[in-house]
PDB file of C-alpha atoms in Angstrom:
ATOM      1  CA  UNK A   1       5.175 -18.967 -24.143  1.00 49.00           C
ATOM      2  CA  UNK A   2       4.075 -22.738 -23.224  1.00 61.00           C
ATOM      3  CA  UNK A   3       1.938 -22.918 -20.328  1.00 67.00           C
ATOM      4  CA  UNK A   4       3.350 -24.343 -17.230  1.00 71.00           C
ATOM      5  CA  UNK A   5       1.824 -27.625 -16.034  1.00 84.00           C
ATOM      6  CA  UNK A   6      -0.039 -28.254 -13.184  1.00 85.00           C
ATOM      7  CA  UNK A   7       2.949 -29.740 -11.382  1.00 85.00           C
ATOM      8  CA  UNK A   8       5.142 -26.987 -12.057  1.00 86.00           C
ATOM      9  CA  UNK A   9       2.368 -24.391 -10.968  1.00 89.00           C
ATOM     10  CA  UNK A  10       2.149 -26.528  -7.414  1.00 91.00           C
ATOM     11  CA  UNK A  11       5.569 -27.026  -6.991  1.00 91.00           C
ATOM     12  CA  UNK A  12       5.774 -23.048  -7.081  1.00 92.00           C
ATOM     13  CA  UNK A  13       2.935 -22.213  -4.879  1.00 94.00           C
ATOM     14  CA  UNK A  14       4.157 -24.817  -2.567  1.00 95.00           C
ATOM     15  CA  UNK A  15       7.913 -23.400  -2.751  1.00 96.00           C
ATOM     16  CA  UNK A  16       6.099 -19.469  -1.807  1.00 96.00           C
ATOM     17  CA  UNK A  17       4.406 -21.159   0.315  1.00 96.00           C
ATOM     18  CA  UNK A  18       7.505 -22.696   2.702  1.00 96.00           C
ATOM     19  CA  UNK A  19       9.461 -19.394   2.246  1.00 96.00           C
ATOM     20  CA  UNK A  20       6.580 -17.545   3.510  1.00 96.00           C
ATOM     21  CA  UNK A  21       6.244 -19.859   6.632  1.00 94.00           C
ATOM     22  CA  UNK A  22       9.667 -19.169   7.151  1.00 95.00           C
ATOM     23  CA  UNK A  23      10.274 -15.706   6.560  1.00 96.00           C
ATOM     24  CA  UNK A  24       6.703 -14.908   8.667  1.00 95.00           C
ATOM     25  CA  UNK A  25       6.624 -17.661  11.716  1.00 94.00           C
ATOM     26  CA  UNK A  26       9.757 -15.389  13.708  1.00 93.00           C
ATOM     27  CA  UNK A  27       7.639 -12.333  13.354  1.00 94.00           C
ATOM     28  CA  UNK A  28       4.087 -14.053  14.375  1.00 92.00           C
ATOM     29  CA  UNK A  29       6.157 -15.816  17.437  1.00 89.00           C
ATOM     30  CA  UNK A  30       7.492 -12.558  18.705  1.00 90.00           C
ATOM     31  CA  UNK A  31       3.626 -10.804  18.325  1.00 89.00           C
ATOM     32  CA  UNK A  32       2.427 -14.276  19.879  1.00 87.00           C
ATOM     33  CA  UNK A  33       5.124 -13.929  23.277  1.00 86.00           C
ATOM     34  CA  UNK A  34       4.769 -10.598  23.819  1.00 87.00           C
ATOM     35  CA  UNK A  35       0.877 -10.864  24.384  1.00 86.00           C
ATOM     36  CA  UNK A  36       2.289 -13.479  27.620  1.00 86.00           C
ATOM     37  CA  UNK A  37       2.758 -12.722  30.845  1.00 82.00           C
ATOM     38  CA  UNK A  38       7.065 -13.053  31.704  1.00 79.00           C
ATOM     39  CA  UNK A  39       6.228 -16.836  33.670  1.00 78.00           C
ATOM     40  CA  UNK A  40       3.839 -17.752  30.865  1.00 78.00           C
ATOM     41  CA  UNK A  41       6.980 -17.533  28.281  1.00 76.00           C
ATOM     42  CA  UNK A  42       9.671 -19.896  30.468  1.00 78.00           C
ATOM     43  CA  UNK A  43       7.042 -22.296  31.838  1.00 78.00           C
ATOM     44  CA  UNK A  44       4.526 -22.943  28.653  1.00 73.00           C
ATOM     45  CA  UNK A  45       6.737 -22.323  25.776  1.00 73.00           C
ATOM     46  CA  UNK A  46       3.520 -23.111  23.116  1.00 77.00           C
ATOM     47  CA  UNK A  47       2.859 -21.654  19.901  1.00 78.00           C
ATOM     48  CA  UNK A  48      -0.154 -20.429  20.024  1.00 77.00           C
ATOM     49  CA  UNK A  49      -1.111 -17.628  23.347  1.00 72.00           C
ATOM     50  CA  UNK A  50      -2.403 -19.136  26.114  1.00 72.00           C
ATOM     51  CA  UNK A  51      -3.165 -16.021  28.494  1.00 76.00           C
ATOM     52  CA  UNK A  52      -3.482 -12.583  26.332  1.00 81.00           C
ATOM     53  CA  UNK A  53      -2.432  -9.901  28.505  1.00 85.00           C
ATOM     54  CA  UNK A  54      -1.510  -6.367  27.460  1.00 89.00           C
ATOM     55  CA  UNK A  55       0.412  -5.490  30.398  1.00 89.00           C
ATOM     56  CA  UNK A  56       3.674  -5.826  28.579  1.00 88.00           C
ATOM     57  CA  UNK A  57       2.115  -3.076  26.115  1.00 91.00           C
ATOM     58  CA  UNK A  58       1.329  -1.123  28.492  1.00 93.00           C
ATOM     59  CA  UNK A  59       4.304  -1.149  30.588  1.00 91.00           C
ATOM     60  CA  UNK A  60       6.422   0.110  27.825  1.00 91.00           C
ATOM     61  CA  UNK A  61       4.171   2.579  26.864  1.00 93.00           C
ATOM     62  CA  UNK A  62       4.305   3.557  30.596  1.00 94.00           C
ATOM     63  CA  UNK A  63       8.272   4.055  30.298  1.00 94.00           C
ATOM     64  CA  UNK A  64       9.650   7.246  29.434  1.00 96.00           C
ATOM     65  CA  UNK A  65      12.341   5.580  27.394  1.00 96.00           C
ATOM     66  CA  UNK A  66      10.317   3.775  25.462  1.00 95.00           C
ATOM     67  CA  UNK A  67       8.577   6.367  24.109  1.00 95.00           C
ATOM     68  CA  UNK A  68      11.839   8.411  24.024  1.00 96.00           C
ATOM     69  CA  UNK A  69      13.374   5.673  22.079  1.00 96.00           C
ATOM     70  CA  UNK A  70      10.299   5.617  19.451  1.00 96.00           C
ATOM     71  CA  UNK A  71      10.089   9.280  18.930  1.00 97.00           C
ATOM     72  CA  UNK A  72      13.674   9.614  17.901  1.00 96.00           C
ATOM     73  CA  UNK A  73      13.260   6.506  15.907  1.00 96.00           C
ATOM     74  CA  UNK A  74      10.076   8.066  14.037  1.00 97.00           C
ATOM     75  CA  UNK A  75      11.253  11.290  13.809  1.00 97.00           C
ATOM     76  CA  UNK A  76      14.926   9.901  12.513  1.00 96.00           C
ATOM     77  CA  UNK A  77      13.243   7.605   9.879  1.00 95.00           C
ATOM     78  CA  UNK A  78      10.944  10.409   8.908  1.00 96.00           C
ATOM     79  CA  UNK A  79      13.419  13.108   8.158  1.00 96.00           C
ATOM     80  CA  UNK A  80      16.155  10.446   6.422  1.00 95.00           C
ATOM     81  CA  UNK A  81      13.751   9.211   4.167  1.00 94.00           C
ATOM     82  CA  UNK A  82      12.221  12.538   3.298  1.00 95.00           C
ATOM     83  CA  UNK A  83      15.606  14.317   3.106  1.00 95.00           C
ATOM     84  CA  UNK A  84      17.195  11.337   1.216  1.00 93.00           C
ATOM     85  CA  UNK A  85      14.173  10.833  -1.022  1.00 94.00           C
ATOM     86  CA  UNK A  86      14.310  14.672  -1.951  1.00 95.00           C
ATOM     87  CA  UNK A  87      17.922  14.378  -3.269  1.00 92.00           C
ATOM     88  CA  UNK A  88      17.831  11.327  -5.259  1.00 89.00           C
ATOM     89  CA  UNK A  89      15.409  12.469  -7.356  1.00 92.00           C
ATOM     90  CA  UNK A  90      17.544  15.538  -7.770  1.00 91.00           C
ATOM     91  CA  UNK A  91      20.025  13.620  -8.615  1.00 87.00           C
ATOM     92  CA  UNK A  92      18.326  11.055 -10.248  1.00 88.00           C
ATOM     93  CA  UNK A  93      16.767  13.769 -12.562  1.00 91.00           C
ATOM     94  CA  UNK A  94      20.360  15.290 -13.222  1.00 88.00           C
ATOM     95  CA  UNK A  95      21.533  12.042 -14.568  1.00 87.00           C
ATOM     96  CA  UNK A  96      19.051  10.902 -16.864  1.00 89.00           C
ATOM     97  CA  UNK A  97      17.669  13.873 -18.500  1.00 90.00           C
ATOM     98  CA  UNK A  98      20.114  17.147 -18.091  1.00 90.00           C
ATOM     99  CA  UNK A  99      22.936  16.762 -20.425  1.00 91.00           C
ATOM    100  CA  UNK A 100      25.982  17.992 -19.073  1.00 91.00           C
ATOM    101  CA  UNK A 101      30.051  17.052 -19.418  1.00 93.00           C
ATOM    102  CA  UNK A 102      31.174  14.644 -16.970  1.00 90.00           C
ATOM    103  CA  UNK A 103      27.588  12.903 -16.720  1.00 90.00           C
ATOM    104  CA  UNK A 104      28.591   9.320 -17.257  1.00 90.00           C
ATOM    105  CA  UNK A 105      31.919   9.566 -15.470  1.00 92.00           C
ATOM    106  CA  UNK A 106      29.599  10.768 -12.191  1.00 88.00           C
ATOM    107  CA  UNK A 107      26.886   8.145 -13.186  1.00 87.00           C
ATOM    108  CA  UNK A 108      29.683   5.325 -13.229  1.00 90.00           C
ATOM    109  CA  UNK A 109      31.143   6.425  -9.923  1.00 88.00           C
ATOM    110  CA  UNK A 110      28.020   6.306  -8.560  1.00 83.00           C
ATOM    111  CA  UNK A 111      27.840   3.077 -10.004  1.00 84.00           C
ATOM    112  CA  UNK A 112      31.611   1.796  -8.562  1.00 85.00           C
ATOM    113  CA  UNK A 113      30.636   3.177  -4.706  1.00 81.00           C
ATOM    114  CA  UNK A 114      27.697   0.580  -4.619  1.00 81.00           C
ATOM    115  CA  UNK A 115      31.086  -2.320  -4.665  1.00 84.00           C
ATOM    116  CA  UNK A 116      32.007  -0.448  -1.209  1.00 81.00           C
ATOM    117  CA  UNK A 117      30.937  -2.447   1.369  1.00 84.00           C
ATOM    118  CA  UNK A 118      28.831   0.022   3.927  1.00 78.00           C
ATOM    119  CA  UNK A 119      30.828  -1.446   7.033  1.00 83.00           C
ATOM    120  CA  UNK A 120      33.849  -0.299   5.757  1.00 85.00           C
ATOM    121  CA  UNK A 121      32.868   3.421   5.723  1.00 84.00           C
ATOM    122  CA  UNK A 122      32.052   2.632   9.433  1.00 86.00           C
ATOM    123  CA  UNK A 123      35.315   3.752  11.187  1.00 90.00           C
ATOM    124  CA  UNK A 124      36.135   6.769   8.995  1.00 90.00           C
ATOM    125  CA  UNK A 125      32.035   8.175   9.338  1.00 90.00           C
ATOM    126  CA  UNK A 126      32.169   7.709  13.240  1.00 91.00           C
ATOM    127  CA  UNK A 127      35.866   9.920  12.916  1.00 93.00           C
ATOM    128  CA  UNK A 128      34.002  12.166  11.327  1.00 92.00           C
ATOM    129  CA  UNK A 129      31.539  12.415  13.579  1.00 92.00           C
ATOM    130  CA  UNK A 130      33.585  13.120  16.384  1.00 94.00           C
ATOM    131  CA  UNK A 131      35.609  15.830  15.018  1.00 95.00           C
ATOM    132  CA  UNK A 132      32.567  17.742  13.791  1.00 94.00           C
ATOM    133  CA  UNK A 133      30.948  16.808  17.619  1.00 94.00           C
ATOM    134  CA  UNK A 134      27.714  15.455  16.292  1.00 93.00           C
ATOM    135  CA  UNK A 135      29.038  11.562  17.131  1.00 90.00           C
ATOM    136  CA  UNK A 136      25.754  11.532  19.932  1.00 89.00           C
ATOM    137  CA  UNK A 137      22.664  13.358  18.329  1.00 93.00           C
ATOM    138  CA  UNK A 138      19.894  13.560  16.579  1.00 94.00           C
ATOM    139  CA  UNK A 139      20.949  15.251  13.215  1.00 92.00           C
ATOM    140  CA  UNK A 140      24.779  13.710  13.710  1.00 92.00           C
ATOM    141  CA  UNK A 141      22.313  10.432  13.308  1.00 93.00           C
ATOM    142  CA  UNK A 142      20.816  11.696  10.228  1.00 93.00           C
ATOM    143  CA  UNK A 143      23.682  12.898   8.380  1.00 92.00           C
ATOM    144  CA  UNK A 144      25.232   9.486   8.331  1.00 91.00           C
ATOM    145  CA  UNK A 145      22.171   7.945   7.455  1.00 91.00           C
ATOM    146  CA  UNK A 146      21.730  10.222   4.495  1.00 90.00           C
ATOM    147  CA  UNK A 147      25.062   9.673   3.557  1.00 86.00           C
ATOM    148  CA  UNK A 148      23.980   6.072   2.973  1.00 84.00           C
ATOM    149  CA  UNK A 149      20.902   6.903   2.129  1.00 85.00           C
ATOM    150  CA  UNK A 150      21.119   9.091  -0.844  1.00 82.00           C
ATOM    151  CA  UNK A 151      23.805   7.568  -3.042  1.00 77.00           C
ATOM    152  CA  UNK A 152      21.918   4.172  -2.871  1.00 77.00           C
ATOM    153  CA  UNK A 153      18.208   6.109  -4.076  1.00 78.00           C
ATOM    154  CA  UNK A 154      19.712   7.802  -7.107  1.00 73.00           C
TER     155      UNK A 154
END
């Protein structure tokens, strides 16, 4: 392999370099408002803080719905990944190493369902859903996750 020249080296830091400002600016932004106070954000629309307050902090940790909302959301990511993790390396394992008949037709199927689109399984998973009355909990929440879950981790 040739070495690359100094140019080329630049020209690729620099390149990382813009795609990093742009992919990380929205998230320091939103960190950067939410340390404002609600007139601080419409009337001094800077950059960089001006006032740091934690009030918004602790006003949603104050709400009941917040910390609804981010128990469900930990406890929905925890199980999902866990769960989904678990069976893709079952399944995973099954089609790599165990020898069996019908192995590459199921690895190749697995294969064709990544060309679905996930929004079209939309409609028929929320149908599901509400014939099997789990359209508005918790585990009615994982099960569709895992269902997109699992077939994309093996």
């Amino acid at each position: 392999m040739q070495k690359k020249s100094k140019k080329a080296k630049f020209g690729l830091y620099l390149a990382v370099v813009v795609v990093l400002i742009f992919v990380l600016f929205p998230v320091y932004y939103m960190v950067s408002v939410s340390f404002r106070t609600q007139s601080s954000m419409f009337m001094n629309p800077s950059f960089l803080p001006v006032d740091l307050v934690l009030k918004n902090y602790r006003a949603a940790f104050e709400s009941e719905q917040f910390r609804t909302s981010l128990r469900n959301s930990l406890l929905i990511g925890t199980v999902t990944t866990t769960v989904g993790l678990f069976f893709s390396i079952i399944a995973a394992y099954s089609l790599t190493i165990l020898k069996y008949r019908g192995r590459d037709t199921l690895g190749r199927v697995i294969i064709i369902a990544f060309l679905t689109p996930g929004a079209l399984l939309f409609i028929p998973l929320a149908v599901i859903a509400a014939r099997l009355n789990i359209s508005d909990t918790l585990h009615g929440l994982m099960i569709i996750y895992l269902s997109f879950v699992v077939p994309l981790g093996t």
